[in-house]
Short mmCIF file of C-alpha atoms and ligand atoms in Angstrom, two decimals:
data_model
loop_
_atom_site.label_atom_id
_atom_site.label_comp_id
_atom_site.label_asym_id
_atom_site.label_seq_id
_atom_site.Cartn_x
_atom_site.Cartn_y
_atom_site.Cartn_z
CA MET A 1 -0.93 -108.61 42.34
CA ALA A 2 -1.95 -107.60 38.79
CA TYR A 3 -3.50 -110.37 36.71
CA GLU A 4 -4.31 -110.48 33.00
CA THR A 5 -6.94 -113.20 32.77
CA ILE A 6 -8.73 -112.93 36.10
CA ILE A 7 -10.03 -110.09 38.27
CA VAL A 8 -9.71 -110.45 42.03
CA GLU A 9 -11.64 -108.38 44.58
CA VAL A 10 -11.63 -108.77 48.34
CA GLU A 11 -14.61 -107.34 50.18
CA ASP A 12 -16.25 -108.24 53.50
CA HIS A 13 -13.88 -111.19 54.03
CA VAL A 14 -14.81 -112.67 50.65
CA ALA A 15 -12.37 -112.95 47.73
CA THR A 16 -14.20 -112.96 44.40
CA ILE A 17 -12.16 -114.29 41.48
CA LYS A 18 -13.75 -113.50 38.13
CA LEU A 19 -12.47 -115.40 35.10
CA ASN A 20 -11.86 -112.76 32.46
CA ARG A 21 -11.20 -113.92 28.91
CA PRO A 22 -14.46 -112.60 27.40
CA ASP A 23 -13.37 -113.10 23.78
CA ALA A 24 -12.89 -116.82 24.37
CA LEU A 25 -15.88 -117.41 26.68
CA ASN A 26 -13.35 -117.73 29.54
CA ALA A 27 -11.68 -120.79 27.97
CA LEU A 28 -9.14 -122.10 30.44
CA ASN A 29 -5.59 -121.82 29.13
CA SER A 30 -2.35 -122.38 31.03
CA HIS A 31 -1.98 -118.66 31.73
CA LEU A 32 -5.45 -118.35 33.26
CA LEU A 33 -5.14 -121.52 35.32
CA GLY A 34 -1.68 -120.41 36.51
CA GLU A 35 -3.12 -117.05 37.60
CA LEU A 36 -6.11 -118.76 39.22
CA SER A 37 -3.76 -121.07 41.18
CA THR A 38 -1.73 -118.08 42.38
CA ALA A 39 -4.85 -116.11 43.33
CA LEU A 40 -6.24 -119.06 45.28
CA ALA A 41 -2.95 -119.52 47.15
CA GLU A 42 -2.95 -115.79 47.98
CA ALA A 43 -6.55 -115.90 49.18
CA ASP A 44 -5.77 -118.98 51.26
CA SER A 45 -2.93 -117.20 53.04
CA ASN A 46 -4.68 -113.82 53.38
CA ASP A 47 -6.10 -113.52 56.92
CA LYS A 48 -8.75 -111.09 55.69
CA VAL A 49 -10.24 -113.73 53.35
CA ARG A 50 -12.62 -116.26 54.90
CA CYS A 51 -14.40 -117.56 51.80
CA ILE A 52 -13.73 -117.51 48.06
CA ILE A 53 -16.08 -117.20 45.07
CA ILE A 54 -15.04 -118.20 41.54
CA THR A 55 -17.27 -116.80 38.83
CA GLY A 56 -17.29 -115.95 35.12
CA SER A 57 -19.46 -113.73 32.94
CA PRO A 58 -23.22 -113.84 32.33
CA LYS A 59 -22.57 -115.76 29.09
CA ALA A 60 -19.94 -118.20 30.30
CA PHE A 61 -18.47 -119.44 33.54
CA ALA A 62 -15.94 -121.15 31.26
CA ALA A 63 -16.52 -122.89 27.91
CA GLY A 64 -13.83 -125.46 28.61
CA ALA A 65 -10.10 -125.84 28.32
CA ASP A 66 -8.68 -123.69 25.53
CA ILE A 67 -9.03 -125.83 22.40
CA LYS A 68 -6.73 -123.50 20.44
CA GLU A 69 -3.94 -124.00 23.00
CA MET A 70 -4.35 -127.78 23.05
CA SER A 71 -5.02 -128.60 19.41
CA GLU A 72 -1.42 -129.02 18.20
CA LYS A 73 -0.01 -130.68 21.31
CA SER A 74 1.39 -134.20 21.13
CA TYR A 75 0.96 -137.01 23.62
CA VAL A 76 4.53 -136.39 24.79
CA ASP A 77 3.81 -132.66 25.35
CA MET A 78 0.71 -133.47 27.39
CA TYR A 79 2.28 -136.30 29.37
CA LEU A 80 5.61 -134.69 30.19
CA SER A 81 4.00 -131.42 31.30
CA ASP A 82 1.25 -133.38 33.11
CA PHE A 83 -1.07 -130.93 31.36
CA PHE A 84 -3.27 -129.14 33.94
CA GLY A 85 -2.38 -131.76 36.59
CA GLY A 86 -0.57 -129.20 38.76
CA GLU A 87 -3.28 -126.56 38.34
CA GLY A 88 -5.98 -129.07 39.29
CA LYS A 89 -4.08 -129.95 42.47
CA ALA A 90 -3.57 -126.26 43.28
CA ILE A 91 -7.32 -125.64 43.09
CA THR A 92 -8.34 -128.66 45.15
CA SER A 93 -5.65 -128.08 47.79
CA THR A 94 -7.17 -124.70 48.71
CA ARG A 95 -8.22 -125.01 52.34
CA LYS A 96 -10.75 -122.19 52.57
CA PRO A 97 -14.25 -122.82 51.24
CA ILE A 98 -14.78 -122.01 47.55
CA ILE A 99 -18.18 -121.36 45.95
CA ALA A 100 -18.59 -121.56 42.18
CA ALA A 101 -21.13 -118.97 40.96
CA VAL A 102 -22.06 -120.23 37.51
CA ALA A 103 -23.99 -118.42 34.78
CA GLY A 104 -24.05 -119.46 31.13
CA TYR A 105 -21.76 -122.17 29.80
CA ALA A 106 -19.81 -124.41 32.17
CA LEU A 107 -18.47 -126.91 29.68
CA GLY A 108 -15.62 -129.41 29.70
CA GLY A 109 -12.89 -127.98 31.93
CA GLY A 110 -15.37 -125.26 32.95
CA CYS A 111 -17.79 -127.81 34.40
CA GLU A 112 -14.81 -129.58 35.96
CA LEU A 113 -13.54 -126.35 37.53
CA ALA A 114 -16.99 -125.71 39.02
CA MET A 115 -16.98 -129.26 40.43
CA MET A 116 -13.54 -128.67 42.02
CA CYS A 117 -15.13 -125.89 44.06
CA ASP A 118 -16.93 -126.85 47.28
CA PHE A 119 -20.41 -126.17 45.98
CA ILE A 120 -22.07 -124.62 42.98
CA ILE A 121 -24.70 -121.90 42.94
CA ALA A 122 -26.17 -121.65 39.45
CA ALA A 123 -28.01 -118.94 37.59
CA ASP A 124 -31.10 -120.15 35.74
CA THR A 125 -29.09 -119.55 32.54
CA ALA A 126 -26.37 -122.08 33.47
CA LYS A 127 -25.59 -124.93 31.09
CA PHE A 128 -23.31 -127.75 32.18
CA GLY A 129 -21.71 -130.26 29.85
CA GLN A 130 -18.78 -132.55 29.10
CA PRO A 131 -18.67 -132.20 25.31
CA GLU A 132 -15.03 -133.35 24.93
CA ILE A 133 -16.24 -136.43 23.05
CA ASN A 134 -17.15 -134.11 20.15
CA LEU A 135 -13.46 -133.20 19.93
CA GLY A 136 -12.24 -136.77 19.77
CA VAL A 137 -11.08 -136.84 23.39
CA ILE A 138 -12.65 -137.33 26.82
CA ALA A 139 -12.89 -135.23 29.98
CA GLY A 140 -9.53 -134.85 31.74
CA LEU A 141 -10.10 -132.87 34.93
CA GLY A 142 -12.81 -134.85 36.67
CA GLY A 143 -15.68 -134.98 34.18
CA THR A 144 -15.83 -138.77 34.26
CA GLN A 145 -14.94 -139.04 37.98
CA ARG A 146 -16.35 -136.18 40.05
CA LEU A 147 -19.41 -135.88 37.81
CA THR A 148 -20.17 -139.59 38.27
CA ARG A 149 -19.93 -139.26 42.03
CA TYR A 150 -22.17 -136.17 42.02
CA ILE A 151 -24.94 -137.19 39.62
CA GLY A 152 -24.56 -140.98 39.30
CA LYS A 153 -23.47 -143.30 36.51
CA SER A 154 -26.42 -143.06 34.16
CA LYS A 155 -26.46 -139.28 33.83
CA ALA A 156 -22.65 -139.04 33.85
CA MET A 157 -22.49 -141.59 31.01
CA ASP A 158 -25.19 -139.69 29.13
CA MET A 159 -23.31 -136.39 29.49
CA ASN A 160 -19.90 -137.85 28.61
CA LEU A 161 -21.09 -140.05 25.73
CA THR A 162 -23.60 -137.75 24.02
CA GLY A 163 -21.91 -134.46 24.96
CA ARG A 164 -25.33 -132.95 25.67
CA PHE A 165 -25.76 -129.94 27.94
CA MET A 166 -27.70 -130.02 31.20
CA ASP A 167 -29.66 -126.93 32.19
CA ALA A 168 -29.69 -125.43 35.67
CA GLU A 169 -32.97 -127.03 36.69
CA GLU A 170 -31.77 -130.54 35.76
CA ALA A 171 -28.41 -129.83 37.42
CA GLU A 172 -30.14 -128.96 40.68
CA ARG A 173 -32.44 -131.99 40.44
CA SER A 174 -29.40 -134.21 39.82
CA GLY A 175 -27.41 -132.89 42.79
CA LEU A 176 -24.73 -131.13 40.75
CA VAL A 177 -25.64 -127.69 42.07
CA SER A 178 -26.87 -126.64 45.48
CA ARG A 179 -29.22 -123.82 44.43
CA VAL A 180 -30.55 -122.13 41.30
CA VAL A 181 -31.39 -118.43 41.27
CA PRO A 182 -32.47 -115.92 38.61
CA ALA A 183 -29.37 -114.77 36.72
CA LYS A 184 -29.60 -111.21 38.05
CA GLN A 185 -29.40 -112.46 41.63
CA LEU A 186 -26.46 -114.83 41.14
CA MET A 187 -23.69 -112.73 42.67
CA GLU A 188 -25.92 -111.43 45.46
CA GLU A 189 -26.82 -115.01 46.39
CA ALA A 190 -23.20 -116.23 46.17
CA LYS A 191 -21.93 -113.30 48.23
CA SER A 192 -24.59 -113.77 50.86
CA ALA A 193 -23.68 -117.48 51.15
CA ALA A 194 -19.97 -116.57 51.31
CA GLU A 195 -20.58 -113.94 53.99
CA LYS A 196 -22.52 -116.48 56.05
CA ILE A 197 -19.57 -118.87 55.82
CA ALA A 198 -17.19 -116.00 56.69
CA GLU A 199 -19.05 -115.51 60.00
CA LYS A 200 -18.20 -119.02 61.18
CA SER A 201 -15.06 -120.12 62.96
CA MET A 202 -12.48 -120.68 60.22
CA ILE A 203 -11.34 -123.77 62.12
CA SER A 204 -14.74 -125.45 61.90
CA ALA A 205 -15.30 -124.27 58.32
CA ILE A 206 -12.04 -125.88 57.19
CA ALA A 207 -12.77 -129.00 59.27
CA ALA A 208 -16.25 -129.31 57.71
CA LYS A 209 -14.78 -128.97 54.21
CA GLU A 210 -12.07 -131.55 54.92
CA SER A 211 -14.58 -133.96 56.39
CA VAL A 212 -17.11 -133.74 53.54
CA ASN A 213 -14.29 -134.19 51.01
CA ARG A 214 -13.16 -137.26 52.95
CA ALA A 215 -16.46 -138.91 52.00
CA TYR A 216 -15.18 -139.08 48.42
CA GLU A 217 -11.83 -140.59 49.35
CA THR A 218 -12.51 -143.34 51.83
CA THR A 219 -14.89 -145.99 53.18
CA LEU A 220 -17.93 -145.04 55.25
CA ALA A 221 -16.42 -146.48 58.45
CA GLU A 222 -13.12 -144.60 57.97
CA GLY A 223 -14.97 -141.43 56.98
CA LEU A 224 -17.16 -141.59 60.07
CA LEU A 225 -14.11 -142.14 62.26
CA TYR A 226 -12.34 -139.18 60.59
CA GLU A 227 -15.40 -137.00 61.16
CA ARG A 228 -15.76 -138.06 64.80
CA ARG A 229 -12.09 -137.44 65.54
CA LEU A 230 -12.27 -133.98 63.93
CA PHE A 231 -15.43 -133.30 65.97
CA HIS A 232 -13.62 -134.34 69.16
CA SER A 233 -10.60 -132.21 68.26
CA LEU A 234 -12.72 -129.06 67.93
CA PHE A 235 -13.28 -129.25 71.69
CA ALA A 236 -9.66 -128.07 72.00
CA THR A 237 -10.65 -124.70 70.47
CA GLU A 238 -11.80 -121.48 72.12
CA ASP A 239 -14.35 -121.16 69.32
CA GLN A 240 -16.17 -124.27 70.53
CA LYS A 241 -16.42 -122.78 74.04
CA GLU A 242 -17.57 -119.47 72.57
CA GLY A 243 -20.08 -121.04 70.16
CA MET A 244 -21.75 -123.16 72.83
CA ALA A 245 -21.68 -120.38 75.47
CA ALA A 246 -23.25 -117.95 72.95
CA PHE A 247 -26.05 -120.45 72.29
CA MET A 248 -26.82 -120.81 75.99
CA GLU A 249 -26.59 -117.05 76.59
CA LYS A 250 -28.86 -116.42 73.56
CA ARG A 251 -26.38 -114.13 71.81
CA THR A 252 -24.38 -114.20 68.55
CA ALA A 253 -21.07 -116.02 68.81
CA GLN A 254 -17.89 -114.01 68.33
CA PHE A 255 -15.48 -116.46 66.77
CA ARG A 256 -11.76 -115.66 66.86
CA ASP A 257 -10.31 -118.65 64.99
CA ARG A 258 -8.62 -119.94 68.14
N1 LIG B 301 -11.46 -123.01 23.64
C1 LIG B 301 -11.04 -121.97 22.88
N2 LIG B 301 -11.86 -121.01 22.41
C2 LIG B 301 -13.17 -121.13 22.69
C3 LIG B 301 -13.68 -122.18 23.46
C4 LIG B 301 -12.76 -123.16 23.96
N3 LIG B 301 -13.15 -124.17 24.74
N4 LIG B 301 -15.03 -122.02 23.56
C5 LIG B 301 -15.34 -120.92 22.89
N5 LIG B 301 -14.23 -120.36 22.37
C6 LIG B 301 -14.11 -119.15 21.55
C7 LIG B 301 -14.58 -119.39 20.12
O1 LIG B 301 -13.56 -119.98 19.37
C8 LIG B 301 -14.92 -117.97 19.70
O2 LIG B 301 -13.74 -117.29 19.40
P1 LIG B 301 -13.55 -116.62 17.92
O3 LIG B 301 -14.63 -115.58 17.88
O4 LIG B 301 -12.18 -116.06 17.98
O5 LIG B 301 -13.75 -117.70 16.93
C9 LIG B 301 -15.48 -117.34 20.97
O6 LIG B 301 -15.00 -118.15 22.06
C10 LIG B 301 -17.00 -117.35 21.03
O7 LIG B 301 -17.44 -118.67 20.83
P2 LIG B 301 -18.57 -119.07 19.76
O8 LIG B 301 -18.56 -118.12 18.61
O9 LIG B 301 -18.41 -120.51 19.47
O10 LIG B 301 -19.87 -118.78 20.65
P3 LIG B 301 -21.30 -119.46 20.50
O11 LIG B 301 -22.20 -118.68 21.40
O12 LIG B 301 -21.68 -119.62 19.07
O13 LIG B 301 -21.13 -120.95 21.09
C11 LIG B 301 -20.34 -122.58 22.70
C12 LIG B 301 -20.82 -121.13 22.45
C13 LIG B 301 -21.49 -123.57 22.48
C14 LIG B 301 -19.91 -122.65 24.16
C15 LIG B 301 -19.18 -122.91 21.75
O14 LIG B 301 -18.22 -121.86 21.83
C16 LIG B 301 -18.48 -124.20 22.06
O15 LIG B 301 -18.98 -125.27 21.73
N6 LIG B 301 -17.27 -124.14 22.69
C17 LIG B 301 -16.46 -125.28 22.95
C18 LIG B 301 -17.00 -126.10 24.10
C19 LIG B 301 -16.13 -127.32 24.33
O16 LIG B 301 -15.98 -128.17 23.51
N7 LIG B 301 -15.52 -127.40 25.55
C20 LIG B 301 -14.65 -128.46 25.91
C21 LIG B 301 -13.23 -128.11 25.62
S1 LIG B 301 -12.07 -129.43 25.91
C22 LIG B 301 -11.89 -129.45 27.59
O17 LIG B 301 -12.47 -128.67 28.28
C23 LIG B 301 -11.01 -130.48 28.16
C24 LIG B 301 -10.87 -130.31 29.66
C25 LIG B 301 -9.83 -131.20 30.25
C26 LIG B 301 -8.44 -130.64 30.10
C27 LIG B 301 -7.53 -131.07 31.18
C28 LIG B 301 -6.53 -132.05 30.85
C29 LIG B 301 -5.86 -132.75 31.97
#
C-alpha cells in the first residue's frame, strides 16, 4: 500500500516503518497516525513479518503531536473524536514485537509513541521530553502514565512539570531505553535486534510480549499466575519440543510457529 507520511520496508522478516514528515520533524498528525495504524495492522497480519521497527529521521523520531493541527480544536472536537484514542489503541494492540529506534527529538506524542513500542533503542543524539506543559496542556498519550511506570515518579514529575529534555545517557540510566548506540549504528543495531527476535518462535515471542505487558496491568500474584499458565501452555507447541530437542542435540532450533 502507498503511504504519504510513512515509508514501509519489509526485509529479512522485519518491517521497518519510517515516519516521514521531515518538514515538521515528524510531528504526529491524524493522517500519519492513521497510516501508522494501518501499516502496523498489515505487518501484524503479514506472515513474512516477525518483528517491527518504528523509526524517524536523524534529527527527529517525532517532535510531538502536530501542534498546528490541534491548536484551533475545541474541547468538544477533542472529546467527541476521542482525539488519538483509537490510534493509541491500534498501536498497543499490535501483537508482534515492536522496537522503537530513536534518534534526535522524541518529544510529547513522539516520546509517548516510543513508549508504546515494546522497547526503545536510542542513538546517542536522542532527546526525550514531555514539553506539553509549555503549551498550556499536559501529556495525553501516556506521558504521565507510562513514563511514570518506566522511570519513576520523581523523574516523571520533573519531565512533565519542567518540560525539560532527557538525553540518551540519562534515558538509559533511568530505564526508559534498553540500549544507547552511536547515531550511525542505530538502524544496524535495531535491525540486528529485530532479526534476533525474528529467529524465535512467533508463539513464544508473542507470549513473552503479552506476559511482560501484563506486569503493567495487574497485581504481582495475578501476573505470576498469568506468566506460569502461559509457560505451561507453550508445552502444547511443536516449537517447545523443537527448542528443547535442539538444545540437547547441540544444534540451532528450527522453529515453525506450531
Ligand atoms: N507540531 C507541528 N509542527 C512542528 C512540531 C510539532 N510538534 N515540532 C516541530 N514542528 C515544525 C516547526 O513548526 C517547523 O516548521 P516551520 O518551519 O514550518 O515553522 C519545523 O517543524 C522545524 O521546527 P523548528 O524550526 O522549531 O526546529 P528547531 O530545531 O529550531 O527546534 C524543537 C526543534 C525543539 C523540537 C522544536 O521544533 C519544538 O519545540 N517543537 C515542539 C515540541 C513540542 O512541544 N511537542 C509536544 C507537542 S504536544 C503533544 O505532543 C501532545 C501529545 C498528546 C496528544 C494526544 C492526545 C490524546
